[in-house]
Short mmCIF file of C-alpha atoms and ligand atoms in Angstrom, two decimals:
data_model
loop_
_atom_site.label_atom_id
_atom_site.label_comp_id
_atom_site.label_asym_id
_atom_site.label_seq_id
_atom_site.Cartn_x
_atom_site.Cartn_y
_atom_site.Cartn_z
CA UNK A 678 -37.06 -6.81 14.95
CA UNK A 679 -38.70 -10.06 13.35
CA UNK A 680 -36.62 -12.73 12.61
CA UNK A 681 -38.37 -12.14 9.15
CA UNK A 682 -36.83 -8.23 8.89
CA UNK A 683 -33.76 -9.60 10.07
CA UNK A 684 -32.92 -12.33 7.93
CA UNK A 685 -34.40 -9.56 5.05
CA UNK A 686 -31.50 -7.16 6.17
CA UNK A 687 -29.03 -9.68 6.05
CA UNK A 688 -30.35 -10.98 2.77
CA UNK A 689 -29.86 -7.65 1.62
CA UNK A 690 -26.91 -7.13 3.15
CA UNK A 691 -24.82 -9.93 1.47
CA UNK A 692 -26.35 -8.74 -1.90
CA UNK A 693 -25.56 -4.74 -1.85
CA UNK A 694 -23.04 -4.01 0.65
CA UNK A 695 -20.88 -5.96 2.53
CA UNK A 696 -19.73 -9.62 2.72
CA UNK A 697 -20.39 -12.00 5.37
CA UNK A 698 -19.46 -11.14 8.47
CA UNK A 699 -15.72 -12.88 9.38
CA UNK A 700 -13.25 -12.90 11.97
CA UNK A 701 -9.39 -10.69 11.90
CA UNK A 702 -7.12 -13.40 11.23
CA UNK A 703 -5.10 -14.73 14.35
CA UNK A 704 -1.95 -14.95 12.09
CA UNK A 705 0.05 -12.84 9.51
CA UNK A 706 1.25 -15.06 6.55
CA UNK A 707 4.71 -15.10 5.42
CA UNK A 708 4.42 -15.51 1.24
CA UNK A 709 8.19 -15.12 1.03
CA UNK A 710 8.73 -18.72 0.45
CA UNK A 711 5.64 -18.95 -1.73
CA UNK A 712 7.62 -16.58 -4.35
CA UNK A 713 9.00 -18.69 -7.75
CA UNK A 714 12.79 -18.39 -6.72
CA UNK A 715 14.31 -17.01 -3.45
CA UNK A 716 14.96 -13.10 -2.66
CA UNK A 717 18.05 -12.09 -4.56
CA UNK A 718 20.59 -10.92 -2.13
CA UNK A 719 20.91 -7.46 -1.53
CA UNK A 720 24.18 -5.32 -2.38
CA UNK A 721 25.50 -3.70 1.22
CA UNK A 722 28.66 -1.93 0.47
CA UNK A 723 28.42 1.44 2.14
CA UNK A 724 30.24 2.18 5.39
CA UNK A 725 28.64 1.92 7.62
CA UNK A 726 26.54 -0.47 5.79
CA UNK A 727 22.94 -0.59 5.37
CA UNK A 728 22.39 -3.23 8.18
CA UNK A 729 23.70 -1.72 10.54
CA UNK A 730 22.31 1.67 10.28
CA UNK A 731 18.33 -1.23 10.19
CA UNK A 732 19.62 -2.10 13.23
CA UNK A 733 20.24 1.17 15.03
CA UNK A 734 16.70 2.95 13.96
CA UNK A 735 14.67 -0.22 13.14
CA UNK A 736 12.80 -1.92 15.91
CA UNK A 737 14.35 -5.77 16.50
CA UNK A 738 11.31 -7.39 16.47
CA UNK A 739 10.48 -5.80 12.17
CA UNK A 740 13.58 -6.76 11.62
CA UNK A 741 12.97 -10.00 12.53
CA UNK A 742 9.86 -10.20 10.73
CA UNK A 743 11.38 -9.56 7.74
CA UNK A 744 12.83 -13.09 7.80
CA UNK A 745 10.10 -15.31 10.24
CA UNK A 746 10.97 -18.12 11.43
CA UNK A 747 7.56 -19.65 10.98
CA UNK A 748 5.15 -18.73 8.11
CA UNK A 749 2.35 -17.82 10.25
CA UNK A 750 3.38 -14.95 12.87
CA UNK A 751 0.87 -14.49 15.37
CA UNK A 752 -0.67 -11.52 15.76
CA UNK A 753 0.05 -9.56 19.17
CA UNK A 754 -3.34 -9.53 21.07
CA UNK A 755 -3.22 -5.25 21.75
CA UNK A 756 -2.54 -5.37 17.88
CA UNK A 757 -5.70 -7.17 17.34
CA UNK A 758 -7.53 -5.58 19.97
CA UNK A 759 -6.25 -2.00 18.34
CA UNK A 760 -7.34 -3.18 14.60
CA UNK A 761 -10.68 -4.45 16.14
CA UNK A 762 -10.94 -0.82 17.30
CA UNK A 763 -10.34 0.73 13.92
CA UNK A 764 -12.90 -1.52 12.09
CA UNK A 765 -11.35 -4.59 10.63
CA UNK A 766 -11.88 -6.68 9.08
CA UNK A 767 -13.34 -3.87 6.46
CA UNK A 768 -16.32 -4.94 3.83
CA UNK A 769 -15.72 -6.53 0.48
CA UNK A 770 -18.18 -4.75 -1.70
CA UNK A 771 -19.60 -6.14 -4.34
CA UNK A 772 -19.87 -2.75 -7.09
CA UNK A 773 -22.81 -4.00 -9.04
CA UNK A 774 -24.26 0.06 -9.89
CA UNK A 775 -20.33 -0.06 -11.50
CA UNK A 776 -21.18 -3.35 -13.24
CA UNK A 777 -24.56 -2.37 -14.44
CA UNK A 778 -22.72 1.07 -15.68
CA UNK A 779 -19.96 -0.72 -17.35
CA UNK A 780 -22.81 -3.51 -18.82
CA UNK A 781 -19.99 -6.12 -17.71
CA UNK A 782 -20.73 -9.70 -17.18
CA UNK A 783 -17.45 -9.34 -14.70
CA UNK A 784 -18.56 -9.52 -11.22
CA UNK A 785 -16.42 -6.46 -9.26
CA UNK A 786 -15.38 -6.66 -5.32
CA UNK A 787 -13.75 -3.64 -4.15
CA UNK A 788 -11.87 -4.27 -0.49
CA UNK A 789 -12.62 -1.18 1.58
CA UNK A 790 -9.96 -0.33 3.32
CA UNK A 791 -10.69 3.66 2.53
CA UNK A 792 -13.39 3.10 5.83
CA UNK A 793 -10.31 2.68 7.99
CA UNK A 794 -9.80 6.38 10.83
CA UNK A 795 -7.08 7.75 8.30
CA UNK A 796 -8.66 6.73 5.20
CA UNK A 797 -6.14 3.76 4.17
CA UNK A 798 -4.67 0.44 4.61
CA UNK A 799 -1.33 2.29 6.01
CA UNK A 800 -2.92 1.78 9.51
CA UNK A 801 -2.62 -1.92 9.22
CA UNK A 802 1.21 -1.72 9.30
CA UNK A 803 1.76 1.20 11.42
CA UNK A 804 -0.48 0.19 14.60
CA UNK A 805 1.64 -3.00 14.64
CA UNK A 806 4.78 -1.20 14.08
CA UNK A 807 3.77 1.22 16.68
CA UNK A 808 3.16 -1.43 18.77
CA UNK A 809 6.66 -3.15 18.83
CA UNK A 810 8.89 0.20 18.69
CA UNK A 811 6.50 1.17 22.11
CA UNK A 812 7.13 -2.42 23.49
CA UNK A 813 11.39 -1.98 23.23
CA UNK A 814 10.80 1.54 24.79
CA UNK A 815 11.28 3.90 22.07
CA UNK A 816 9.70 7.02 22.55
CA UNK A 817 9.41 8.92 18.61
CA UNK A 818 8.28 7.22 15.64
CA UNK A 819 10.29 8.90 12.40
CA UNK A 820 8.75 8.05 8.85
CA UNK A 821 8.58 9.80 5.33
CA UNK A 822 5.11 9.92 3.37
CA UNK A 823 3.99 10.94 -0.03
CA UNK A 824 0.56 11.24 -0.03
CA UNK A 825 0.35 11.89 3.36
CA UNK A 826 -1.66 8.83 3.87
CA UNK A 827 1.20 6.74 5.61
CA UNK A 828 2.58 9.70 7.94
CA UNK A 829 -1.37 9.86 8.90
CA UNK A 830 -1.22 6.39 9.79
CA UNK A 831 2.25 6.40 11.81
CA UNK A 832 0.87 9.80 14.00
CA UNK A 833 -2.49 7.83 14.86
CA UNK A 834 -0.73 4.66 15.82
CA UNK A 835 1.85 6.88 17.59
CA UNK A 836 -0.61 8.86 19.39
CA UNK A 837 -2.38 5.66 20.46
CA UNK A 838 0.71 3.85 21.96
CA UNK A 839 1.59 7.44 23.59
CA UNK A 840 4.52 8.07 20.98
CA UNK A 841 5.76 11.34 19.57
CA UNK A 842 6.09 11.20 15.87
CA UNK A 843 8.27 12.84 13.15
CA UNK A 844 7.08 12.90 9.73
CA UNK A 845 9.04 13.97 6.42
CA UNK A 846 6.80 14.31 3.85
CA UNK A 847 7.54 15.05 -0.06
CA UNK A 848 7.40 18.63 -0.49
CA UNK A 849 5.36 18.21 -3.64
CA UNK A 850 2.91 16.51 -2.25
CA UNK A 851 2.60 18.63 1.04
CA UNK A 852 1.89 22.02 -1.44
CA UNK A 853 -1.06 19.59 -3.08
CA UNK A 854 -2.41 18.39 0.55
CA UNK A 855 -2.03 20.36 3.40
CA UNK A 856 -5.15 19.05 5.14
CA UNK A 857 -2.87 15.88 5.58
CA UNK A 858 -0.08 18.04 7.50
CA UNK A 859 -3.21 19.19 9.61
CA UNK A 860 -4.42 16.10 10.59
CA UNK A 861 -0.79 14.56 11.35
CA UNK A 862 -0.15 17.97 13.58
CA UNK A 863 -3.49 17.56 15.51
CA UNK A 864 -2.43 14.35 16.66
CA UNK A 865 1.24 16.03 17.65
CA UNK A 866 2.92 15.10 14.88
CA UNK A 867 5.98 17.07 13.70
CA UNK A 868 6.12 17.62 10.06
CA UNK A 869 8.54 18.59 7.72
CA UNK A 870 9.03 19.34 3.71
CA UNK A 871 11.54 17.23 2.22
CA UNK A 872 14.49 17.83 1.16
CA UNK A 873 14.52 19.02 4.42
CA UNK A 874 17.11 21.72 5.87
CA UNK A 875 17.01 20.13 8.80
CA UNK A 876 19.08 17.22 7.85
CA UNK A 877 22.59 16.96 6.35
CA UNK A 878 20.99 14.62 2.96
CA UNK A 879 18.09 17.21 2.88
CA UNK A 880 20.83 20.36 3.14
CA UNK A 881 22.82 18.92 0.37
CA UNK A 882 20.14 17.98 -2.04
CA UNK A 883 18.73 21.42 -1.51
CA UNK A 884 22.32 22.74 -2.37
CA UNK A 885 22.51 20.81 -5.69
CA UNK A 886 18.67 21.49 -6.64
CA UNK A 887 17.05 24.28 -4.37
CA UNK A 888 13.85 24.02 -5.72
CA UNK A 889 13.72 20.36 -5.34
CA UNK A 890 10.16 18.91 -5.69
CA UNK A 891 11.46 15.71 -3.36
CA UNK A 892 10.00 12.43 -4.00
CA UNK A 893 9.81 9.09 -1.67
CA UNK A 894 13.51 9.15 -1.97
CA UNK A 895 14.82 12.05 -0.53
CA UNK A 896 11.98 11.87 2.29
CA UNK A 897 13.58 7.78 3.05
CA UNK A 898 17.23 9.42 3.44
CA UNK A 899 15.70 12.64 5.50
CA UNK A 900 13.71 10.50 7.72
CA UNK A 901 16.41 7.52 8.12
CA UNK A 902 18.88 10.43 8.83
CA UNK A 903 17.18 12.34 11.37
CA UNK A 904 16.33 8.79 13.38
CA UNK A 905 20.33 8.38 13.39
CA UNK A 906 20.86 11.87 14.94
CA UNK A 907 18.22 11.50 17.28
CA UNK A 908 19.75 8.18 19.15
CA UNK A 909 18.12 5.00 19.97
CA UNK A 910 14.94 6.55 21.79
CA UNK A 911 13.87 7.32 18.39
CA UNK A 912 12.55 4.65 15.79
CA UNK A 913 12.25 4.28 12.04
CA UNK A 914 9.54 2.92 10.73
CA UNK A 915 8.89 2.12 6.25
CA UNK A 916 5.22 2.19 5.21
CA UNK A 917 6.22 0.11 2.43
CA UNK A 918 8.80 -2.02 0.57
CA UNK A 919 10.37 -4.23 3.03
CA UNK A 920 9.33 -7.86 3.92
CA UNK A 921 7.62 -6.83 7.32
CA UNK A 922 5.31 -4.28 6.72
CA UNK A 923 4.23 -6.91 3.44
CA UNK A 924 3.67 -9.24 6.64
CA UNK A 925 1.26 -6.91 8.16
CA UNK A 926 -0.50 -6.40 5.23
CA UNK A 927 -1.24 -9.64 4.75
CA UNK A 928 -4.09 -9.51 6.72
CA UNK A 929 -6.01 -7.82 3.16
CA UNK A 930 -5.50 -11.30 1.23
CA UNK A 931 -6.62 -13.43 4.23
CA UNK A 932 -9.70 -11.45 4.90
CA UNK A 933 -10.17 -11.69 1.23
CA UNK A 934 -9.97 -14.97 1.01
CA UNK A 935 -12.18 -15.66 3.55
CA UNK A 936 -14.95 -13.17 3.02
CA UNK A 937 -15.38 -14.92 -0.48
CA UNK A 938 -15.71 -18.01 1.11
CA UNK A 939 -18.38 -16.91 3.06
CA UNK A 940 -19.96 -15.30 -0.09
CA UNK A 941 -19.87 -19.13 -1.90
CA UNK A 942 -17.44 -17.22 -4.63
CA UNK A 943 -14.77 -18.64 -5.71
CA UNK A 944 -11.58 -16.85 -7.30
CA UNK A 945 -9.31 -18.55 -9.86
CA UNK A 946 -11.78 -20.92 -11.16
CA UNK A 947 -10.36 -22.11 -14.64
CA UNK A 948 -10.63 -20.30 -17.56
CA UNK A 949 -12.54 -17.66 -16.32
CA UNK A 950 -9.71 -15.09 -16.19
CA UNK A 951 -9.67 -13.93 -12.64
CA UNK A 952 -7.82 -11.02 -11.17
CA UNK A 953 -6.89 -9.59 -8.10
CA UNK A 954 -5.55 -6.02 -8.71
CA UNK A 955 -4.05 -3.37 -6.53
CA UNK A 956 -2.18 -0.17 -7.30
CA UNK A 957 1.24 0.06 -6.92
CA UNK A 958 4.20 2.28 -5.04
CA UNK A 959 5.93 0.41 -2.35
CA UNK A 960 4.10 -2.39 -3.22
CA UNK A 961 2.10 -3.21 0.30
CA UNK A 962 -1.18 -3.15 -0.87
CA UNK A 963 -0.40 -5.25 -3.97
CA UNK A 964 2.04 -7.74 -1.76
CA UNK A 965 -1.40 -7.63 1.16
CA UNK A 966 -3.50 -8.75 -1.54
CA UNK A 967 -1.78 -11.17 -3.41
CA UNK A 968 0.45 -12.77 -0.97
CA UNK A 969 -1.65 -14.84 0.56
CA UNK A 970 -2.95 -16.18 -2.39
CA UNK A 971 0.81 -16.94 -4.09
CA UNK A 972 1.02 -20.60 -3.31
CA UNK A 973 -2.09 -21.49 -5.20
CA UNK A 974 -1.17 -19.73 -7.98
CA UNK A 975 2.28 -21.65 -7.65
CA UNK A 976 0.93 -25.27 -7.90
CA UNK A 977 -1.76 -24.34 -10.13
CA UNK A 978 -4.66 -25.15 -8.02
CA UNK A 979 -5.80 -21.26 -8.60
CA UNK A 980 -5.92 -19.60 -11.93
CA UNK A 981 -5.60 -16.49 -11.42
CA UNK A 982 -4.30 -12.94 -13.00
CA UNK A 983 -2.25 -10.65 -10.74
CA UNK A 984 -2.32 -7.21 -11.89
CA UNK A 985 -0.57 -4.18 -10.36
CA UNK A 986 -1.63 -0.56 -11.82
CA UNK A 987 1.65 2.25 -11.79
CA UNK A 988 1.53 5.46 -12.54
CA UNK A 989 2.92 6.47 -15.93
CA UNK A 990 4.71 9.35 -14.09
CA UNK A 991 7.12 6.28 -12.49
CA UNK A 992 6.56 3.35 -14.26
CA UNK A 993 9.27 0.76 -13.26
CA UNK A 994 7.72 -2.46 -13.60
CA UNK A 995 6.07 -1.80 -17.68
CA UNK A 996 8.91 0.69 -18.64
CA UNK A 997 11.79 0.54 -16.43
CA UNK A 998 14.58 -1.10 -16.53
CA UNK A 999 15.59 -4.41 -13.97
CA UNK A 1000 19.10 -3.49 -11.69
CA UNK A 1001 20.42 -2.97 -8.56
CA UNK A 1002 19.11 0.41 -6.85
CA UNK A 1003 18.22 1.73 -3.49
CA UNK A 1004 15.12 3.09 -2.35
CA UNK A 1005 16.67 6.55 -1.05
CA UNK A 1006 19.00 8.58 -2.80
CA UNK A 1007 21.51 9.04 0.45
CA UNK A 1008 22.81 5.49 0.20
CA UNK A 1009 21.47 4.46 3.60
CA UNK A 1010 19.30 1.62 2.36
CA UNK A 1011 20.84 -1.26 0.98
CA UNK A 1012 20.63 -2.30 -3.07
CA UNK A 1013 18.12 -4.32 -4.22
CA UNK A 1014 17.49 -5.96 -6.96
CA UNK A 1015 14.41 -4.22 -8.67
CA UNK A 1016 12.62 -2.63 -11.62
CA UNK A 1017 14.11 0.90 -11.87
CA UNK A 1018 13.85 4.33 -13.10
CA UNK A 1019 17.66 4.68 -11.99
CA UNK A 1020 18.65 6.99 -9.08
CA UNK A 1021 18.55 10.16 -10.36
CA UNK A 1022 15.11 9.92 -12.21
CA UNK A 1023 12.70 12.37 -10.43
CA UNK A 1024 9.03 11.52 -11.00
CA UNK A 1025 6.85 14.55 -12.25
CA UNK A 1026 5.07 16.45 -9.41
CA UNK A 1027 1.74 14.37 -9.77
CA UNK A 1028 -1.33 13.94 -7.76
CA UNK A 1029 -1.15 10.49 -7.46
CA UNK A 1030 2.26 10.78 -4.93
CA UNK A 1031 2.03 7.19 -3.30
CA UNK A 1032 2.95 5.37 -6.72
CA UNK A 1033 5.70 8.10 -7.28
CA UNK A 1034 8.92 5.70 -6.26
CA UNK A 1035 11.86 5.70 -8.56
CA UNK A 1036 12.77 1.67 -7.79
CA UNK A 1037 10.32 -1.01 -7.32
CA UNK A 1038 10.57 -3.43 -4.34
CA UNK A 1039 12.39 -6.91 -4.31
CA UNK A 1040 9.60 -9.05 -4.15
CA UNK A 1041 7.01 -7.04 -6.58
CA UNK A 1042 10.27 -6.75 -9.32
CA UNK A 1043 10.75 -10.84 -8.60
CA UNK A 1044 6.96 -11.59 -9.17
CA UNK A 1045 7.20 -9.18 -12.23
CA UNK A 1046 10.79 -10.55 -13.46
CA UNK A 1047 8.74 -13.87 -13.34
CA UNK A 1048 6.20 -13.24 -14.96
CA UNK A 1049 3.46 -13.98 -12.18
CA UNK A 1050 2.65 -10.15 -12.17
CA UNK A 1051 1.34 -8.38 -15.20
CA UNK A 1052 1.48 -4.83 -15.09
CA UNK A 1053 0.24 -1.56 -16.57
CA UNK A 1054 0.84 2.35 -16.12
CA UNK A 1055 -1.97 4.55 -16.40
CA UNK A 1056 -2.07 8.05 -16.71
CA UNK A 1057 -3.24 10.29 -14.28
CA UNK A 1058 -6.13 11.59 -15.55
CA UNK A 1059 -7.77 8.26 -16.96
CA UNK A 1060 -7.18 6.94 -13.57
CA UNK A 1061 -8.83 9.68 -12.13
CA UNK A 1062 -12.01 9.34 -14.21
CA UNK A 1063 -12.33 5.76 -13.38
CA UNK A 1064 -12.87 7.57 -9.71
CA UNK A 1065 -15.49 9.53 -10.94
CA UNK A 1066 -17.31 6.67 -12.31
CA UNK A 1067 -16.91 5.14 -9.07
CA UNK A 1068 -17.84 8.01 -7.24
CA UNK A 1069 -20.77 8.15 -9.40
CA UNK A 1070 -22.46 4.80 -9.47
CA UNK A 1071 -21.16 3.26 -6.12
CA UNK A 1072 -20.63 6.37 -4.31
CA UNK A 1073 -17.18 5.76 -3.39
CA UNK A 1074 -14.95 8.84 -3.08
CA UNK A 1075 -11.47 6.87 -3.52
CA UNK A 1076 -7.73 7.85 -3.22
CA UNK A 1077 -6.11 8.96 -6.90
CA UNK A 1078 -3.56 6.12 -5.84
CA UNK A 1079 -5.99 3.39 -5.96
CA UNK A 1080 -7.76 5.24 -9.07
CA UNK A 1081 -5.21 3.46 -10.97
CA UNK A 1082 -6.29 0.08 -9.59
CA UNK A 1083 -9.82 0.95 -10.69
CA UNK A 1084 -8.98 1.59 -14.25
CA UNK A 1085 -7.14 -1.47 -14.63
CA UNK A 1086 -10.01 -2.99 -13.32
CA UNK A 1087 -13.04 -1.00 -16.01
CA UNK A 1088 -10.43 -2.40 -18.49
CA UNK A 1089 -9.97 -6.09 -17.22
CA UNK A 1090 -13.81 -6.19 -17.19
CA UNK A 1091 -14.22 -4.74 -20.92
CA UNK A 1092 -11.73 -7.22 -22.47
CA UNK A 1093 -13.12 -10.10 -20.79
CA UNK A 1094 -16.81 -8.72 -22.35
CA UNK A 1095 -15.13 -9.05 -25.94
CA UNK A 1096 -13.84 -12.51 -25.03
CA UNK A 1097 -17.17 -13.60 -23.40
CA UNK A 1098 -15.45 -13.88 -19.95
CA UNK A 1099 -17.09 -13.78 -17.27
CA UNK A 1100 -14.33 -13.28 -14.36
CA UNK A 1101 -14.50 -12.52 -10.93
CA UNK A 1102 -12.32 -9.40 -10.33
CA UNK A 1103 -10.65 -8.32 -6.81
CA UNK A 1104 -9.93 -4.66 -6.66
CA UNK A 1105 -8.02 -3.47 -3.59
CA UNK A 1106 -9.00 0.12 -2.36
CA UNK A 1107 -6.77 1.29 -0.85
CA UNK A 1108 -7.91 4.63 0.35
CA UNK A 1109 -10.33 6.93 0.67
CA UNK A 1110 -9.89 10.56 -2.08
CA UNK A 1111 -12.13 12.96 0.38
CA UNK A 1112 -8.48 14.58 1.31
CA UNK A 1113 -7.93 14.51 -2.51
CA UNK A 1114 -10.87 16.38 -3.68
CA UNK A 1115 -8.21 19.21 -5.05
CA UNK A 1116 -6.88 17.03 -6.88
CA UNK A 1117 -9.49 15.38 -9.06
CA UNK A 1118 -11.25 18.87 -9.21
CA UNK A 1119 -7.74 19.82 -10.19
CA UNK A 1120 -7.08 17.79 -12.91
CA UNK A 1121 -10.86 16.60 -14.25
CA UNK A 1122 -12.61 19.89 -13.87
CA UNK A 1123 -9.15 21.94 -15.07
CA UNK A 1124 -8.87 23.90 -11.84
CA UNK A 1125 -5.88 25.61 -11.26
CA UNK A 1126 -2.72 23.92 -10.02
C1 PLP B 2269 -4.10 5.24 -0.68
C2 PLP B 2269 -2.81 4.65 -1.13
N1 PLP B 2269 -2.84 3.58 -1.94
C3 PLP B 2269 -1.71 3.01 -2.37
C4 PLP B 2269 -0.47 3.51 -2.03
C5 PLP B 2269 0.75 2.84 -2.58
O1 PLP B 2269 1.50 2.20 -1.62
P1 PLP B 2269 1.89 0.68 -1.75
O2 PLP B 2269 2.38 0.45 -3.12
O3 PLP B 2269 2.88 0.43 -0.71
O4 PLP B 2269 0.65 -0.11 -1.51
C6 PLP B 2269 -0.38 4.61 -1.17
C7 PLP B 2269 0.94 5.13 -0.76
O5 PLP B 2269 1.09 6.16 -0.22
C8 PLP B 2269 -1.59 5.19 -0.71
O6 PLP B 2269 -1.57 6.24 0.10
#
C-alpha cells in the first residue's frame, strides 16, 4: 500500500469511524475522593451484618478496591493482556449520518463498547473480577443479571480463568431473552430464574408472591445466598453498584479522555454546554464515564453537563425519593444512602431490565443529591426509537438499556439547536441490542409480548 492510500485510510479513518488509535490505560482511577463530600456511611445492623457476609463470598482483593489506598490502582498485567484480547480500548465514533439526520450543529461520539465478545462493557469488570477470585483459589463465580448482559460477562471471564459459574437471572427478563441463558450455558454456566426455589430468600419470596416477576433485588439476595451455602470455594461477584467494579470501569472515561485528545477535541470548553451521558441501573457505565472526569468538573477547569438516562419504569434519581435502602430485598447487603423507590416497589416487567433497580447507588445518589448529575427518565418506547434512528443512520444495533442514553442525547442536541449551542456530546454505549431484537420488534412494530 502507498504511503499515499495509507495516510488516505487513516484520513478517513479519523473522520468516519474510529478515533485515533491509543493505548489501555496502565491504571484504574479512584474518583471517590473527587466526589463533592465523602461517602455517607452505610447502615449495617443485621446479624450477621452485611460485612461480614462481603467478606465470606467477596474476593479480598474487591474488597479492598473498594477503598484504594492510592488513586491510581494498577492494572494486573493478565488483566490487561485479557482486555487486549477482547478488543480494548473500543472506538469512539463520531455519529455524523445521526447528526446530519438530526440537522444538529452538536457534534455526537458514541463509545463502543457494544463491539466487546458479549456485547457490553460488563466484561470490563468481570475479567478483572474473574481474575482476582481465580488468583485466591476460588473455584465458582456466583452473580445475578437482568438483562443477561452481566451473567454473559461473568461466564466468559469464568470460562477464561477455568471457573465454573452460577448465574441468577430475573425471571422476567429470562422469559424476554433466552438466547442470553444459551450463551451463558454454552460456556458452562448454570442458570437459574429468580426468585429461585433453590434458595431459602428465593423459596420465601415465591411463598409470599408465586408468580413473582423478580427484579435485580431478589436475584442480589438469591445469588449472595447461594455463595453462603456453597462455602468459601465459591465467590460473589456485583456487576454494578459498589466502589470496585466503578474502579474497573474507569477505564471508559480514561480511554475517553484520551481518544479526544488524540482527535484535537476538547470537552467542557466554556459555554458550549457539553455532556457526557450514560444510561443508568447500577450506575457502572455512568460512574466509568464520568469518574474520571469528576475532578475537573470540581475545580471548574471543565464545564461540563453530566447526564444519566433511567427508565421511567424505576426512576429513583428524577422521581424517587432520597433514604436509606439496600440493594436486595433479603437484608444481606448493607443500607445505603440512595435515591429510592423503597423496598417493596417492584419495577414493571420491561424490556429495558438493566435500569430496572429499585435503589440507586451511593455515589450516583451523592452526585445527584449534589447536584453534579442531572437526570431524566425516559420511557421505553421513545428510548427505543432513538435505537432505530441509530440503527438507521449509523447502523448501530444498540442495547434498549443504552437506548435511553441515546434519547437523552437526540434531546441534548435539539435544545442546544434552539439555543444556538454548539456542544460536544459523549454518549456511552453500552451494549450491543442484536440479543434484543424481540424486544424492539416487540414494542416498535407491536409484536406480541
Ligand atoms: C447494556 C447495558 N447497559 C447498561 C446497563 C446498566 O448498568 P449500569 O447502570 O451498572 O451501567 C446494563 C445492565 O445490565 C446493560 O446490560
Amino acid at each position: 500500500m502507498s504511503s499515499n492510500t495509507r495516510a488516505r485510510l487513516a484520513a478517513e479513518s479519523a473522520e468516519h469511524l474510529t478515533s485515533a488509535p491509543v493505548e489501555l490505560p496502565a491504571r484504574w482511577y479512584d474518583f471517590l475522593p473527587d466526589l463533592p463530600v465523602p461517602l455517607p456511611p452505610v447502615r449495617d445492623e443485621s446479624s450477621p451484618s452485611a460485612a461480614d457476609i462481603a467478606r465470606q463470598v467477596r474476593p479480598k482483593a474487591l474488597l479492598e478496591q473498594d477503598r484504594p489506598a492510592e488513586r491510581w490502582v494498577p492494572i494486573p498485567e493478565p488483566v490487561a493482556d485479557l482486555l487486549r484480547r477482547i478488543g480494548r480500548p473500543t472506538p469512539l465514533h463520531r455519529a455524523r449520518s445521526l447528526e446530519s439526520a438530526l440537522g444538529t450543529r452538536a457534534r455526537i461520539y458514541l463509545k463502543r463498547e457494544d463491539v466487546l465478545p458479549t456485547g457490553s462493557f460488563k466484561l470490563n469488570s468481570a475479567i478483572a473480577q474473574a481474575h482476582y477470585a481465580a488468583e485466591e483459589g476460588r473455584t465458582t463465580l456466583v452473580t445475578e443479571t437482568g438483562a443477561g448482559q452481566w451473567g454473559m460477562s461473568v461466564a466468559l471471564a469464568a470460562a477464561l480463568h477455568g471457573l465454573d459459574s452460577e448465574v441468577f437471572m430475573v425471571r422476567c427478563s429470562l422469559d424476554q431473552k433466552p438466547y442470553r441463558r444459551h450463551y451463558m450455558e454454552l460456556l458452562g454456566a448454570t442458570v437459574r430464574a429468580s426468585p429461585s426455589p433453590d434458595t431459602s430468600v428465593g423459596r420465601e419470596l415465591l411463598a409470599r408472591v408465586p408468580d413473582h416477576p423478580g427484579s435485580l433485588g431478589t436475584a442480589i439476595s438469591d445469588a449472595i445466598r447461594h455463595t453462603l451455602d456453597l462455602g468459601p470455594a465459591a465467590a460473589y461477584l456485583s456487576g454494578s453498584g459498589v466502589p470496585h467494579v466503578y474502579l474497573h470501569q474507569t477505564l471508559l472515561g480514561l480511554e475517553v479522555q484520551a481518544q479526544l485528545e488524540a482527535l484535537d477535541e476538547p470537552v467542557g470548553v466554556p459555554g458550549r454546554g457539553d455532556h457526557l451521558i450514560a444510561c443508568s441501573g447500577g450506575g457502572s457505565n455512568l460512574c466509568g464515564l464520568i469518574g474520571p472526569f469528576l475532578a475537573s468538573v470540581g475545580d471548574g477547569s471543565r464545564e461540563l453537563r453530566l447526564l444519566a438516562a433511567e427508565s421511567t419504569a424505576a426512576p429513583r434519581l428524577t422521581a424517587g425519593s432520597y433514604r436509606y435502602g439496600r440493594s436486595d430485598l433479603a437484608g444481606l447487603t448493607p443500607e445505603v444512602l440512595g435515591y429510592s423507590m423503597g423496598p417493596d416497589f417492584v419495577p414493571p416487567p420491561v424490556h429495558t431490565a438493566g435500569l430496572r433497580n429499585h435503589h440507586s447507588s451511593a455515589a450516583v445518589s451523592l452526585l445527584r443529591h449534589h447536584r453534579w448529575l442531572d437526570a431524566v427518565a425516559v420511557e421505553e418506547r421513545s428510548a427505543l426509537e432513538a435505537g432505530l434512528l441509530v440503527l438507521r443512520t449509523e447502523g448501530l444495533l444498540l442495547a434498549p438499556e443504552t437506548t435511553h442514553a441515546l434519547a437523552a442525547a437526540v434531546d441534548v442536541a435539539a435544545r442546544a439547536d434552539q439555543t444556538g449551542g454548539e456542544p460536544v456530546i459523549v454518549v456511552l454505549a453500552s451494549g450491543s441490542g442484536l440479543l434484543d431484537l424481540q424486544s424492539y420488534h416487540q414494542v416498535l412494530a407491536g409484536g406480541a409480548r
